Short mmCIF file of C-alpha atoms and ligand atoms in Angstrom, two decimals:
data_model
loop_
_atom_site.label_atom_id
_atom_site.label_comp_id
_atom_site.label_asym_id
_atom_site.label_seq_id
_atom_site.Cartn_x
_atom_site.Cartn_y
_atom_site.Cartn_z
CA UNK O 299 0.00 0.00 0.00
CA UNK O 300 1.07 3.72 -1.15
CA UNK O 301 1.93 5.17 2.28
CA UNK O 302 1.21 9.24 2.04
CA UNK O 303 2.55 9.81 5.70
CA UNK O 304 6.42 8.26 4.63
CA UNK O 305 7.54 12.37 3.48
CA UNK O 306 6.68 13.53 6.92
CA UNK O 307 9.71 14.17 9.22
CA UNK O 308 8.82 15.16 12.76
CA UNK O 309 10.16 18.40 13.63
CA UNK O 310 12.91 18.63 16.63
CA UNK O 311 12.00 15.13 17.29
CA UNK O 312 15.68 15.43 18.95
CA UNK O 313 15.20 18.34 21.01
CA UNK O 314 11.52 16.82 22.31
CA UNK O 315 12.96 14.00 23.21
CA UNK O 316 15.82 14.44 25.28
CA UNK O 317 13.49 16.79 26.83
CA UNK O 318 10.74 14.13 27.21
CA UNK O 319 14.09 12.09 28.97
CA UNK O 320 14.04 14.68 31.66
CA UNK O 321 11.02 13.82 32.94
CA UNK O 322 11.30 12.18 36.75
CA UNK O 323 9.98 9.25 35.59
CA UNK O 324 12.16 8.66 32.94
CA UNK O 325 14.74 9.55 35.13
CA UNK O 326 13.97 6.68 37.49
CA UNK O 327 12.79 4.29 34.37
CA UNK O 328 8.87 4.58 35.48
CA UNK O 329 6.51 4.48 32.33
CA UNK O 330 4.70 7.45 31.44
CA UNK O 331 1.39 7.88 29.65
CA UNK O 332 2.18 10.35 26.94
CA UNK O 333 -0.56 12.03 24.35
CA UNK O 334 0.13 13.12 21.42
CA UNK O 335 -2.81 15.27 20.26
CA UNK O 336 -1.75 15.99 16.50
CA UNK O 337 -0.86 12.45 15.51
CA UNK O 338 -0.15 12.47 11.56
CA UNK O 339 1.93 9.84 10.66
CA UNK O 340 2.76 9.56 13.94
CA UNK O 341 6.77 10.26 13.68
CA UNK O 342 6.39 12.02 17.11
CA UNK O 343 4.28 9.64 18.69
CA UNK O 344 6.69 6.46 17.19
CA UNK O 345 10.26 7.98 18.65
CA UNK O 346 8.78 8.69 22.02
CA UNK O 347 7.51 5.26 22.30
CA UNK O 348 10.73 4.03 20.93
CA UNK O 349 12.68 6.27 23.76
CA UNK O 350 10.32 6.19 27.25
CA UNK O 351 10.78 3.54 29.73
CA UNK O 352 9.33 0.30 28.41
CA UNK O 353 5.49 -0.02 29.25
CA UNK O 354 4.75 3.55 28.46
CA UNK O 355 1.54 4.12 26.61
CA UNK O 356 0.45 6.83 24.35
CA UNK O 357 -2.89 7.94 23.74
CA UNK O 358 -3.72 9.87 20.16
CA UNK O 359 -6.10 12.11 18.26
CA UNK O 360 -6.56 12.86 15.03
CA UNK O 361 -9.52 14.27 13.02
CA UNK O 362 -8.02 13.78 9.81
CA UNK O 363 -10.08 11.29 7.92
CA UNK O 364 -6.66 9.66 6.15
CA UNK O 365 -4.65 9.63 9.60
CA UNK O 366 -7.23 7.31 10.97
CA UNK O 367 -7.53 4.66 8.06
CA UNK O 368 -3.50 5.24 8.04
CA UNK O 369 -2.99 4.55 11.74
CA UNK O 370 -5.05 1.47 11.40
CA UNK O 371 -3.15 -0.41 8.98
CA UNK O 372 0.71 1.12 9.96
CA UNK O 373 -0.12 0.81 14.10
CA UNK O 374 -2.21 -2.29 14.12
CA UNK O 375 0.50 -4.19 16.15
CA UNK O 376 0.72 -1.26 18.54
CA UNK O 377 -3.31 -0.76 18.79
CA UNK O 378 -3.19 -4.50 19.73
CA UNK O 379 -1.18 -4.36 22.18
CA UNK O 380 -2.28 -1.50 23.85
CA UNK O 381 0.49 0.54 23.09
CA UNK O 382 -1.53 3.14 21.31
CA UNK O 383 -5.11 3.86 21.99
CA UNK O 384 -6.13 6.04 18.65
CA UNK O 385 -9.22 8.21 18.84
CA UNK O 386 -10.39 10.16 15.57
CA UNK O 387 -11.75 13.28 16.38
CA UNK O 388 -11.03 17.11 16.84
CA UNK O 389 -8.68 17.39 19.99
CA UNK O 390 -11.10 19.79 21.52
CA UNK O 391 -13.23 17.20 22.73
CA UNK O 392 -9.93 14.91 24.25
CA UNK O 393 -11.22 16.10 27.74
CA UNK O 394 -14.51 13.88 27.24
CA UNK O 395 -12.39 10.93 25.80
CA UNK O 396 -10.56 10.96 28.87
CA UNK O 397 -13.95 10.53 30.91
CA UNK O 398 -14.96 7.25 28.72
CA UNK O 399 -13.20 3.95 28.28
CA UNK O 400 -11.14 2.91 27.41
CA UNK O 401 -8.70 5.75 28.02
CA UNK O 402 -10.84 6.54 31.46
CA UNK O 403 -9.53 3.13 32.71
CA UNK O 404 -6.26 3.30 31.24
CA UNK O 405 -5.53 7.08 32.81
CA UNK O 406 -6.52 5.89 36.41
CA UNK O 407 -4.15 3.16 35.71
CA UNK O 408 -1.05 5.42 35.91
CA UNK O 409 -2.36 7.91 38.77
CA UNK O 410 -4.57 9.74 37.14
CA UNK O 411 -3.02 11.81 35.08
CA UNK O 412 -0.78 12.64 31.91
CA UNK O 413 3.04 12.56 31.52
CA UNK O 414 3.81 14.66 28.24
CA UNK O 415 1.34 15.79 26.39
CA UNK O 416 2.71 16.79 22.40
CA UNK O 417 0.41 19.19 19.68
CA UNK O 418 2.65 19.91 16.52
CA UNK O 419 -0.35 22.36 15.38
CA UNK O 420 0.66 23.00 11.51
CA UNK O 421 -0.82 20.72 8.62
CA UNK O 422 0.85 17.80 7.79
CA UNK O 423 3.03 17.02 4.42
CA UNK O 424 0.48 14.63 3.23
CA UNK O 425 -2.39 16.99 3.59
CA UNK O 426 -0.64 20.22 2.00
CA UNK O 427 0.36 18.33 -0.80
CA UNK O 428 -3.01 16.73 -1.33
CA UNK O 429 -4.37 18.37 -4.16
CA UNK O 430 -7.75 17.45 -3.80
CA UNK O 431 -7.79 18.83 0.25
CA UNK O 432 -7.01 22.58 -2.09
CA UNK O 433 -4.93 23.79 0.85
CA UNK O 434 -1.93 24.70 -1.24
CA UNK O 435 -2.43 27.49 -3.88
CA UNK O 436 0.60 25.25 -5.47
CA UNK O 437 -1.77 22.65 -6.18
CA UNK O 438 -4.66 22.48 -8.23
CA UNK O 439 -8.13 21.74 -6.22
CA UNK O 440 -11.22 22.27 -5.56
CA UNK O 441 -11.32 24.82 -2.59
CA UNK O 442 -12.00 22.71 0.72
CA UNK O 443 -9.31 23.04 3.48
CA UNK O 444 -11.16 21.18 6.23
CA UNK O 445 -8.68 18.85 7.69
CA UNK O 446 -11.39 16.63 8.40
CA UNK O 447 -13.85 15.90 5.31
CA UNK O 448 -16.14 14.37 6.38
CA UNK O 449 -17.42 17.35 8.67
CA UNK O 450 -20.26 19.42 8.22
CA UNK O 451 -18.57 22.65 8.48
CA UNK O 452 -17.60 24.82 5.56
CA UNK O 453 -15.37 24.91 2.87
CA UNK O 454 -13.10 27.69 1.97
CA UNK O 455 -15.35 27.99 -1.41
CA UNK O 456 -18.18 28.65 0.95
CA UNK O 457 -16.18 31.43 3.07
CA UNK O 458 -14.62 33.35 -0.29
CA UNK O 459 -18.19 33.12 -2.04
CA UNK O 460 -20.50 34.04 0.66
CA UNK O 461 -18.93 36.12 3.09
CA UNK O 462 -20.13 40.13 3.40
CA UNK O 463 -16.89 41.65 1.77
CA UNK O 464 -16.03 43.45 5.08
CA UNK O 465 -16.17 40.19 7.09
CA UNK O 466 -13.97 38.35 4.56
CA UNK O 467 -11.39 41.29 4.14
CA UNK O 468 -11.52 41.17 8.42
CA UNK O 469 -10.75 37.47 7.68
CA UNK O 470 -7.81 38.23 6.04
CA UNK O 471 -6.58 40.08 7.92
CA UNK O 472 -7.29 39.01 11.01
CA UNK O 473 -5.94 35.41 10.15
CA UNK O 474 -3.81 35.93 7.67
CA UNK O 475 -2.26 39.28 8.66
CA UNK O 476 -2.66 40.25 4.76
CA UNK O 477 -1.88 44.38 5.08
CA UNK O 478 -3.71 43.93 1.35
CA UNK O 479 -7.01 42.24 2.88
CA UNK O 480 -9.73 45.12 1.72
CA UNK O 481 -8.19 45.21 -2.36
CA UNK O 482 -7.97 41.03 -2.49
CA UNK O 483 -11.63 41.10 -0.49
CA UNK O 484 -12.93 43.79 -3.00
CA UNK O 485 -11.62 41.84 -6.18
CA UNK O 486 -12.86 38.31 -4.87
CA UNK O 487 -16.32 39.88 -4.80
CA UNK O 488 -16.12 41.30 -7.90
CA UNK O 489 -15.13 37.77 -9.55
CA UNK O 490 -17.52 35.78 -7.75
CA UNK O 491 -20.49 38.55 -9.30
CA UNK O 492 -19.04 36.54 -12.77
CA UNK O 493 -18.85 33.02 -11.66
CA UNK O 494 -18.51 30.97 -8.44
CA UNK O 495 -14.83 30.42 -7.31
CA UNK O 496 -13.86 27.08 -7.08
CA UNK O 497 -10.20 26.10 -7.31
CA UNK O 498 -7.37 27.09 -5.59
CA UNK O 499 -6.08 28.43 -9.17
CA UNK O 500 -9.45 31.05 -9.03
CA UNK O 501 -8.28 32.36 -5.66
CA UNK O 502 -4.96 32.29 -6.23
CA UNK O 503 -4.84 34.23 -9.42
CA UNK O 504 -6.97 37.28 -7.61
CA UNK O 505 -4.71 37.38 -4.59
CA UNK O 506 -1.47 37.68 -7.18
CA UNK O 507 -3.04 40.33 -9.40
CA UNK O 508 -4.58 42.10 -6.64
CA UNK O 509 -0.50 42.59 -5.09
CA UNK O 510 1.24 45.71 -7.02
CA UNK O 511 3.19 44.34 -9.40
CA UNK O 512 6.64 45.17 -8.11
CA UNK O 513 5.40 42.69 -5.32
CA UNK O 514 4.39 40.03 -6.71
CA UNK O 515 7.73 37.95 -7.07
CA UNK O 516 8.89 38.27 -3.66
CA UNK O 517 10.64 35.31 -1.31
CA UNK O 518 6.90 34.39 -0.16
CA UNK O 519 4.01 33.99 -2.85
CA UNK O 520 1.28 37.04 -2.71
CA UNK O 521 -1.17 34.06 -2.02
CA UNK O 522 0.61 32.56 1.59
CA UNK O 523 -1.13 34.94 3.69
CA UNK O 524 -4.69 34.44 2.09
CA UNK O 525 -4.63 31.06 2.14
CA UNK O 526 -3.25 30.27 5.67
CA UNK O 527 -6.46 32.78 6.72
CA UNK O 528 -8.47 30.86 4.85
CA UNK O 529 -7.51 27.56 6.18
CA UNK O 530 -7.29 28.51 9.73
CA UNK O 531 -10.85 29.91 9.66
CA UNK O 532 -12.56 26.90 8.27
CA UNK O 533 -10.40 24.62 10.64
CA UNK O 534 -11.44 26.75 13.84
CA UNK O 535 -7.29 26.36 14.71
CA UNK O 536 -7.24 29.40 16.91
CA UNK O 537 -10.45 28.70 18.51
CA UNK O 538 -9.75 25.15 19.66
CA UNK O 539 -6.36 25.64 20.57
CA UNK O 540 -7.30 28.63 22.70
CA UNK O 541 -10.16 26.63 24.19
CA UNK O 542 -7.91 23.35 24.65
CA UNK O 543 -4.98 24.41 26.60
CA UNK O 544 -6.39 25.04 29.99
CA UNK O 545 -8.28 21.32 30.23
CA UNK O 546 -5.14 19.97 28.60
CA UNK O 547 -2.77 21.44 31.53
CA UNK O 548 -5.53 19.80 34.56
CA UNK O 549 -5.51 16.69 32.65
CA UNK O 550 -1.90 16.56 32.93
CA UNK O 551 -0.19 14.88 36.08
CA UNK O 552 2.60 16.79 38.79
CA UNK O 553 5.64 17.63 36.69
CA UNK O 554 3.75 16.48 33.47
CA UNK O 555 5.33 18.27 30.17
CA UNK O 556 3.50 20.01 27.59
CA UNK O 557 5.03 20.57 24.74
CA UNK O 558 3.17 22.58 21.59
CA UNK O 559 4.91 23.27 18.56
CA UNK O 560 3.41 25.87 16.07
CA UNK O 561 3.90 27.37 12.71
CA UNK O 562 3.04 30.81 12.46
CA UNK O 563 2.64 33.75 14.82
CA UNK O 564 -0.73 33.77 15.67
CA UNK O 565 -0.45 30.32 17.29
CA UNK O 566 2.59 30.85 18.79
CA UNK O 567 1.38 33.91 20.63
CA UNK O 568 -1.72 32.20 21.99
CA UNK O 569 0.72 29.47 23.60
CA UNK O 570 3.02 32.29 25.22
CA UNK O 571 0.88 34.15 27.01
CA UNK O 572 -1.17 31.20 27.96
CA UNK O 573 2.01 30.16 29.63
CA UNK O 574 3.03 33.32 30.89
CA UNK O 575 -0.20 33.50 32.85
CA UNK O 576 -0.15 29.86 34.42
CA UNK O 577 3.54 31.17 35.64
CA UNK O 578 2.01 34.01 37.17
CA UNK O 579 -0.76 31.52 38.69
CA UNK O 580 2.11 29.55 39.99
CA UNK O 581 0.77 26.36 37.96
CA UNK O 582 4.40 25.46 36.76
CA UNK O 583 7.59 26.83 35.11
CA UNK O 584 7.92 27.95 31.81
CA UNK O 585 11.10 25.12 30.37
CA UNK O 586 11.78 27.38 27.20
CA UNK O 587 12.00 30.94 28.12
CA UNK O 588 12.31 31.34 24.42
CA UNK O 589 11.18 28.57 21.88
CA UNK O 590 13.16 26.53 20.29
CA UNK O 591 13.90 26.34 16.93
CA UNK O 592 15.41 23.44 14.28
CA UNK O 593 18.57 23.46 13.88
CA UNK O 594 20.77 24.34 10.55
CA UNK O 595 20.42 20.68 9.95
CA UNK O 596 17.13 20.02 9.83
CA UNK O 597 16.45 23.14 8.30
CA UNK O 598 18.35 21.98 5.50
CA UNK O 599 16.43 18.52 5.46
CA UNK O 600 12.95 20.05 5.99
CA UNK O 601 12.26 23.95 4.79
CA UNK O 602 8.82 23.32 5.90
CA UNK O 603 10.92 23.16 9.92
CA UNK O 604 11.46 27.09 9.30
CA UNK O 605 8.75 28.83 11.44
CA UNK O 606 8.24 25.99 13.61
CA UNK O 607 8.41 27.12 17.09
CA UNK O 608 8.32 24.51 20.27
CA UNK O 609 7.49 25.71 23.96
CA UNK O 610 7.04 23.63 27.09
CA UNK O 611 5.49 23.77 30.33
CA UNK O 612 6.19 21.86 33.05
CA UNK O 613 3.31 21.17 35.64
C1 SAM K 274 1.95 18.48 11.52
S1 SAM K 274 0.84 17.17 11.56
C2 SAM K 274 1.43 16.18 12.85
C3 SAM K 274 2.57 15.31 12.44
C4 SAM K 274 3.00 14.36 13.52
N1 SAM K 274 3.53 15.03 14.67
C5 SAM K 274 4.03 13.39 12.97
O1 SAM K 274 5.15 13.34 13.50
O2 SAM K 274 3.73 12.66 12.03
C6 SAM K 274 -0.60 17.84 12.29
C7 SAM K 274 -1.75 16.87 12.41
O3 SAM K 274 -2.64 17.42 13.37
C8 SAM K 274 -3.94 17.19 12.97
N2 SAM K 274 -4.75 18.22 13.61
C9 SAM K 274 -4.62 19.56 13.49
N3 SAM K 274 -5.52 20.19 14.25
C10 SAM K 274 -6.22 19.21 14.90
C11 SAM K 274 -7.28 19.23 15.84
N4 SAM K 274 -7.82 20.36 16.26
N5 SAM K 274 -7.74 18.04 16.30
C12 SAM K 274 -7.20 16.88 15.86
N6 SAM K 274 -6.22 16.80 14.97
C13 SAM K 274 -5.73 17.96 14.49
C14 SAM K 274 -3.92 17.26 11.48
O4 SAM K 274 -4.99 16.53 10.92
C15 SAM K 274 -2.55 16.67 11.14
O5 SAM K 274 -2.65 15.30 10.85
#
């Protein structure tokens, strides 16, 4: 079987785990009940297993429709053998997982609580370069974006053809930090009076003529901005994470790491301050006073590593 996850190298798998290897119970060869709540291909998940004390169990999430039917097959052995306990969904509702079995059962088992808890927030490999998922304005698709399919929510077709101008050029802006957002909003609207858009080739081509020319051929494409609005609106990713870290640190046990690793600033400032203000509420210390970064190594391997920033909290 053709196995889309293989491409996808888990950033500063190194630098998590030797962290991860701090933890007391590593220390004194305990096992720890880890979750990883962005599984993917599960690169993170698969080198902290390899690494922790033997008996340590992870439990993942995933909403991605492809993830689950890929976990399935690749992580059969481990499901068996209660290694891995996969649930597909949206990691906002993890907290309610927790309260059912299996994973109710299997939390009480170790204390009560979690060990390390991972989110690597940004899209995987497999679903940017999906064309059909029309995430990437490199790739010709329809205009969807939801990470998972099968939900009711809507697409980004839906957002750029029925959205009030203002609200879509707030969009933009707000998501996208797109200094441009009222000209691309005005032009989409005037396009979509001619004809639905559909394809990430309609957007894209009104986001690059809508940039003065002089900027158009710049070191990041005119579309970058609009798109990554796009996609983080019809995903929710701001509201979820925002509403996920505070059950995510009670869920986790004494001395318990979190680690989140995000891709662009927006995410990365909801984390800090978040963290800042469980400091101040004396709810644990702050492990990376500034994130960390990848190396000039794996920024070499993996250009997709370069805004990737990881931060960790210790309970
Ligand atoms: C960058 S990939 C994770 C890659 C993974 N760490 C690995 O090593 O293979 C991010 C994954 O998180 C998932 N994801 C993003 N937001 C999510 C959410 N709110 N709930 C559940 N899964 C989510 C995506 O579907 C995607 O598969």
């Amino acid at each position: 079987m053709h196995n889309p996850f293989k491409g996808h190298r888990p950033i500063m798998v190194q630098e998590i785990i030797a962290l991860a290897l701090s933890h007391p119970k590593a220390i004194e060869n305990r096992p720890m009940l880890v979750m990883d709540l962005t599984f993917g291909g599960g690169g993170h998940s698969k080198a902290l297993l390899e690494n922790l004390p033997e008996g340590s169990v992870l439990m993942a999430f995933d909403q991605d429709p492809d993830v689950k039917k890929h976990t399935e097959v690749e992580y059969a052995e481990e499901i068996k053998e209660g290694k891995i306990y996969f649930t597909p969904a949206n990691f906002s509702s993890f907290s309610a997982s927790l309260e059912e079995s299996p994973l109710k059962e299997l939390v009480a088992s170790f204390g009560g609580g979690v060990d390390l808890s991972l989110m690597d927030l940004g899209i995987s490999s497999h679903q940017l370069d999906t064309a059909e998922r029309g995430i990437s304005f490199r790739r010709e698709g329809l205009l969807d974006m939801r990470m998972n399919y099968e939900s009711q929510g809507p697409t980004a077709a839906d957002l750029v053809n029925d959205l009030p101008e203002k609200e879509l050029a707030d969009l933009l802006f707000e998501y996208g930090e797109e200094t441009l957002s009222r000209r691309i909003a005005a032009n989409i609207c005037a396009k979509r009076k001619e004809k639905r858009l559909e394809t990430t080739s309609d957007l894209e081509e009104i986001v690059f003529t809508s940039y003065p020319a002089k900027f158009r051929h710049g070191r990041t494409h005119p579309a970058t901005k609009t798109f990554q609005a796009l996609r983080i609106a019809v995903n929710g990713e701001l509201e979820v994470l925002t509403q996920v870290l505070d059950p995510l640190l009670l869920a986790m046990a004494p001395k318990g790491l979190l680690m989140a690793i995000s891709f662009h600033s927006l995410e990365d400032r909801i984390v800090k301050h978040k963290f800042k203000f469980w400091k101040i509420n004396s709810q644990g210390t702050i492990l990376t006073k500034r994130p960390l970064t990848s190396g000039k190594e794996e920024l070499q391997e993996n250009p997709r590593a370069r805004s990737a920033k990881l931060r960790v909290f210790q309970k």
